[in-house]
CSV table of C-alpha atoms in Angstrom, one decimal:
chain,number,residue,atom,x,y,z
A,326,UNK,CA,90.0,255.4,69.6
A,327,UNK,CA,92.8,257.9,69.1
A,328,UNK,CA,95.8,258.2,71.1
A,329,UNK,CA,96.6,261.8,72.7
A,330,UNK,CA,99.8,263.4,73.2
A,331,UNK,CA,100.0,262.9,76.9
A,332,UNK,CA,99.2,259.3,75.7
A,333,UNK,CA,103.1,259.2,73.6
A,334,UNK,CA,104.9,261.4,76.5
A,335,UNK,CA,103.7,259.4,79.3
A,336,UNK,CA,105.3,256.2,77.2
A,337,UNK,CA,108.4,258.7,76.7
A,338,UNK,CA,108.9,258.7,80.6
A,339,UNK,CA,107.7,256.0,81.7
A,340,UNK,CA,108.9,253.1,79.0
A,341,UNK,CA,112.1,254.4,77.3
A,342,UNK,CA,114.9,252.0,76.3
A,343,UNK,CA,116.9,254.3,73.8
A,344,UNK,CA,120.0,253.9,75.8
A,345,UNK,CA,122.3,250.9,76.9
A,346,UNK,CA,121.9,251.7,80.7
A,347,UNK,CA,118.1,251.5,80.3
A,348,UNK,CA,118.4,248.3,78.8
A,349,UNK,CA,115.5,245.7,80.3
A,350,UNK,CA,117.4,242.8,79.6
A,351,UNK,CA,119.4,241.3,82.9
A,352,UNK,CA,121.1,237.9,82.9
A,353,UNK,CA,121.8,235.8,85.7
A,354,UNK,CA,123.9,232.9,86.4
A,355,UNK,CA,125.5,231.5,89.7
A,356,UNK,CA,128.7,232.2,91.1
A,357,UNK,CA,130.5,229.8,93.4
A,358,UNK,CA,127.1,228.0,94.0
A,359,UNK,CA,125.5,231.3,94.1
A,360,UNK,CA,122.6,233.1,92.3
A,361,UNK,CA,124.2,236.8,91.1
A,362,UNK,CA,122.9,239.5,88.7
A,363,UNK,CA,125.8,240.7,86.3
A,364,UNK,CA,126.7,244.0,86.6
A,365,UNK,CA,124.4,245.8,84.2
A,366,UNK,CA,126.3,247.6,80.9
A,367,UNK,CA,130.3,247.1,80.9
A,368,UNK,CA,131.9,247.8,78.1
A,369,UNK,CA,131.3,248.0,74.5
A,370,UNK,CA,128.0,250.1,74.4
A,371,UNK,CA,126.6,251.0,71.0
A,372,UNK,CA,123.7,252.9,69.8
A,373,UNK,CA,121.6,253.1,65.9
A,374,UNK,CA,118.9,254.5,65.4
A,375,UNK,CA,117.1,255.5,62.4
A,376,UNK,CA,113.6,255.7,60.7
A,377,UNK,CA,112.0,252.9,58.7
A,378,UNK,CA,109.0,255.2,57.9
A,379,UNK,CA,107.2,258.0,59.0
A,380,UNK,CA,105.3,255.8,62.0
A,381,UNK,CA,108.5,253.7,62.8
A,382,UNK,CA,111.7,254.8,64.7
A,383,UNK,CA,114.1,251.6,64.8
A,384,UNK,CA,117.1,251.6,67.1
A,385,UNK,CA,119.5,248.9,67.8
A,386,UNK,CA,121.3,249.0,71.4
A,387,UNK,CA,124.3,246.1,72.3
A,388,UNK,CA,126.9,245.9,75.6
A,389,UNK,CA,129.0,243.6,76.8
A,390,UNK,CA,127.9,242.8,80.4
A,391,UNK,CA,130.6,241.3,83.3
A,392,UNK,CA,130.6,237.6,81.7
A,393,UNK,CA,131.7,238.5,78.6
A,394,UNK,CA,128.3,238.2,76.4
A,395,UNK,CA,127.0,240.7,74.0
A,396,UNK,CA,123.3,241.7,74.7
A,397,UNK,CA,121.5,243.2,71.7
A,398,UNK,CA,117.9,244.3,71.9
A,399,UNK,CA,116.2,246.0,68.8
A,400,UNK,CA,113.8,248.5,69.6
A,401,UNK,CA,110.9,249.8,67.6
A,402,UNK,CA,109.2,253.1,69.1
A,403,UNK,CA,105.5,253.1,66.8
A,404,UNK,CA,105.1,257.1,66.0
A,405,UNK,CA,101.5,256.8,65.3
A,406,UNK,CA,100.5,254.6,68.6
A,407,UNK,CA,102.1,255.1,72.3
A,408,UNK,CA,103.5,251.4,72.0
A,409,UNK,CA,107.1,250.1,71.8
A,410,UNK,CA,108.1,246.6,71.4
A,411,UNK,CA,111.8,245.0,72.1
A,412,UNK,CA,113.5,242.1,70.7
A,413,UNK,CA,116.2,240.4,72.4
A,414,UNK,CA,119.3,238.1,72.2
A,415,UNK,CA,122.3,237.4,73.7
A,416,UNK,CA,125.2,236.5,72.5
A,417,UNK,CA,128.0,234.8,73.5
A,418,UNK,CA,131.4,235.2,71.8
A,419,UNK,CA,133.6,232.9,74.3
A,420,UNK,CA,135.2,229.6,73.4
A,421,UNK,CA,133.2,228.0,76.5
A,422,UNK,CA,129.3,227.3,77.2
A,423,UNK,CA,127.7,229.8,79.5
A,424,UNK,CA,124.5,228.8,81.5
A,425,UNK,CA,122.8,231.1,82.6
A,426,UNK,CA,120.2,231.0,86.0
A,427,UNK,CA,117.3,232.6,83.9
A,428,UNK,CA,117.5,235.0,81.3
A,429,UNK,CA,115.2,238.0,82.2
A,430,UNK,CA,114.2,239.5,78.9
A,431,UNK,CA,112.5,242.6,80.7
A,432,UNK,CA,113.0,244.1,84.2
A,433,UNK,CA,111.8,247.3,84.6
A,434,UNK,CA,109.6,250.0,87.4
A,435,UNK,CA,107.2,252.0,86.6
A,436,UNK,CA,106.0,254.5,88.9
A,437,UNK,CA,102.9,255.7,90.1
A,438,UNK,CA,99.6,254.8,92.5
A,439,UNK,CA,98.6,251.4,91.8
A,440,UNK,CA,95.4,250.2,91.9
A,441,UNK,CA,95.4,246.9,90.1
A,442,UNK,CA,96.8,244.5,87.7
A,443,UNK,CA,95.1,242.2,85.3
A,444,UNK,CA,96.3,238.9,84.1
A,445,UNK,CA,94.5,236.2,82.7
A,446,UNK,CA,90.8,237.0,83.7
A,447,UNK,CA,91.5,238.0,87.1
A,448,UNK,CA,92.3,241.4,88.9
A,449,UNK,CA,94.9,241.4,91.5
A,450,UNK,CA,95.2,244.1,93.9
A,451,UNK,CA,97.8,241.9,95.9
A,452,UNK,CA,101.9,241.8,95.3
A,453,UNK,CA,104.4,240.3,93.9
A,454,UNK,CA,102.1,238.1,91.6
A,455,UNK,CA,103.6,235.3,89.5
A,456,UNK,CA,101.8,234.3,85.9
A,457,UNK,CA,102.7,232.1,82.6
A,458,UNK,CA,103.2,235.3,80.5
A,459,UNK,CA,100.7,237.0,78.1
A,460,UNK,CA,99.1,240.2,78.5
A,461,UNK,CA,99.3,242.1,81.4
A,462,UNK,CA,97.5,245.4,82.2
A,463,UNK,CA,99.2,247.3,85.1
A,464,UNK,CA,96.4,250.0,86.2
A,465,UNK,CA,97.6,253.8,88.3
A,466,UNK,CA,95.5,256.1,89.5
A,467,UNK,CA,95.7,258.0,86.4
A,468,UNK,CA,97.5,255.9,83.7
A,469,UNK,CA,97.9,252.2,82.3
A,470,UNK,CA,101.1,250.1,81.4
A,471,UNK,CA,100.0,247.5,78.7
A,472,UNK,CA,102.4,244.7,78.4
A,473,UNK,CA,102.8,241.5,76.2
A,474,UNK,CA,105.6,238.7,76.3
A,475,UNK,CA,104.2,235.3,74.7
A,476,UNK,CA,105.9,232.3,76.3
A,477,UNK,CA,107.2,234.2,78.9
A,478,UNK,CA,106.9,233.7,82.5
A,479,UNK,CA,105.7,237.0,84.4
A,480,UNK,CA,106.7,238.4,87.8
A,481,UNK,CA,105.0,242.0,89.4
A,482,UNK,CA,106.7,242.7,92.2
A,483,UNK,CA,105.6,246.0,94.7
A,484,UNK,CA,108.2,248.8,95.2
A,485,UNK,CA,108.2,252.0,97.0
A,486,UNK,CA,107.5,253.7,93.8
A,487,UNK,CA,105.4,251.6,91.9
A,488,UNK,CA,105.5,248.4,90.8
A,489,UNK,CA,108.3,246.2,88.9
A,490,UNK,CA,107.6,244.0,85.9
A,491,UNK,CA,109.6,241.0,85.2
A,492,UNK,CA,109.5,239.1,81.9
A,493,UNK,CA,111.2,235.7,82.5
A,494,UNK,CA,112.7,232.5,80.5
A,495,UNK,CA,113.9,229.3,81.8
A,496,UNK,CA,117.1,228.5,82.7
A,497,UNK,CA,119.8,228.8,79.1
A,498,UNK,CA,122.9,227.7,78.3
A,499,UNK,CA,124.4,230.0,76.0
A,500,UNK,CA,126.6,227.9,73.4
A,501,UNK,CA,130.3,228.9,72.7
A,502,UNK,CA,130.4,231.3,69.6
A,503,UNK,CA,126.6,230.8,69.7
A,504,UNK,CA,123.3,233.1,71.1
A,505,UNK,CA,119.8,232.7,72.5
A,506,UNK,CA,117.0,234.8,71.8
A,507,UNK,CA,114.0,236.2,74.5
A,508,UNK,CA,110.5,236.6,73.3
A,509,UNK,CA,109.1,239.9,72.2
A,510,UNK,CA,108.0,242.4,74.5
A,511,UNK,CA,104.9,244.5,73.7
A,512,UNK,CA,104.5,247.6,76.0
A,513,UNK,CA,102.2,251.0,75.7
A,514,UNK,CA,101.8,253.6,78.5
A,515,UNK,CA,98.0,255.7,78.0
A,516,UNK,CA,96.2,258.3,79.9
A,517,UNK,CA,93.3,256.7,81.8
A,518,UNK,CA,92.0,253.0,82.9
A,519,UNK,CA,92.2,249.7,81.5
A,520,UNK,CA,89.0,250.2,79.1
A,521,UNK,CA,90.8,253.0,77.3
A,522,UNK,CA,94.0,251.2,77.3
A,523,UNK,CA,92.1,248.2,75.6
A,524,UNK,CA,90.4,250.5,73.2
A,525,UNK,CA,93.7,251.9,71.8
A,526,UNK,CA,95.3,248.9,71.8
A,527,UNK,CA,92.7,247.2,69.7
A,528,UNK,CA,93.5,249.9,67.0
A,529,UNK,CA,97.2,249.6,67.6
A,530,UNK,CA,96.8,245.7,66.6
A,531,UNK,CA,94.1,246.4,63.6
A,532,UNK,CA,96.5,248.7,61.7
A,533,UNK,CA,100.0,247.2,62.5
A,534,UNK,CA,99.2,243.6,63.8
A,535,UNK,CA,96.4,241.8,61.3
């Protein structure tokens, strides 16, 4: 099965990360025996993009968040196929260890009616659901939000809009002068229900996966 157009400009608006300050990654750590999020982009913000070929847009976003660390993550945007996938690390350039109260390699909402998510054989109408990472499919009333993080904890959470997604690792220490990476995150935004979303995403993985 072929993707549409709609297919690519629903993945445009609803699963964009070309910008620093719609960077997924968040990092947490406590505070005076306290659990805080660090304020989001800070300082430093950089942005390079460019083609590898005709099907793949690469672009590399970095900031330096409230603690000091550098957060990288290296974006590839698939022309062909509605599907984007982000690599992660974090950096951190201090002379002192950091640790870090999970390091959540994805946070983000996406919008719409929602009927249903899928995780691991079952179909949960239900929220916030909590799973050991893998696939997830996140089914609207007129669109679906694949997603992929292997070895990642997962975390769907309901909101007035929609639902939020939550990719999570286990608690880090981030060395002095050292970095951590997150696993990869797989996500694609089509037109339609979970057996179309499966359909396209079987060709996705047959041309650029095997």
């Amino acid at each position: 099965m072929k993707p549409t157009r709609e297919d690519f400009l629903l993945t445009v608006r609803k699963a964009s990360f070309r910008l620093p300050e719609a960077s997924p990654v968040r990092v947490r750590r406590e505070v005076n025996g306290e659990t805080v999020w660090e304020p989001h982009v800070t300082a430093d913000k950089k942005v390079y993009t460019r083609s590898a070929d005709s099907n793949l847009l690469l672009t590399d976003l970095s900031f330096r968040d409230a603690a000091g660390l550098t957060e990288t993550t290296e974006l590839t945007e698939y022309r062909d196929f509605p599907v984007v996938t982000l690599e992660s690390r974090v950096s951190n350039p201090t002379d002192a260890d950091l640790a870090l109260s999970r390091l959540i390699s994805f946070k983000h909402e996406f919008c719409g009616d929602f009927i249903a998510l899928r995780t691991c054989g079952m179909e949960v109408k239900t929220l916030p659901c909590y799973t050991a990472g893998g696939a997830l499919t996140v089914e609207f009333d007129d669109h679906t939000v694949f997603l992929d993080s292997p070895g990642a904890t997962a975390a769907v959470y309901p909101t007035p809009l929609g639902v939020e997604v939550f990719f999570l690792t286990a608690d880090k220490s981030v060395p002095a002068g050292g970095e951590v990476k997150t696993p990869k995150v797989t996500v694609m935004v089509t037109e339609g229900g979970k057996d179309r979303s499966e359909a396209i995403f079987t060709a996705f993985s047959e041309k650029h996966l095997f």
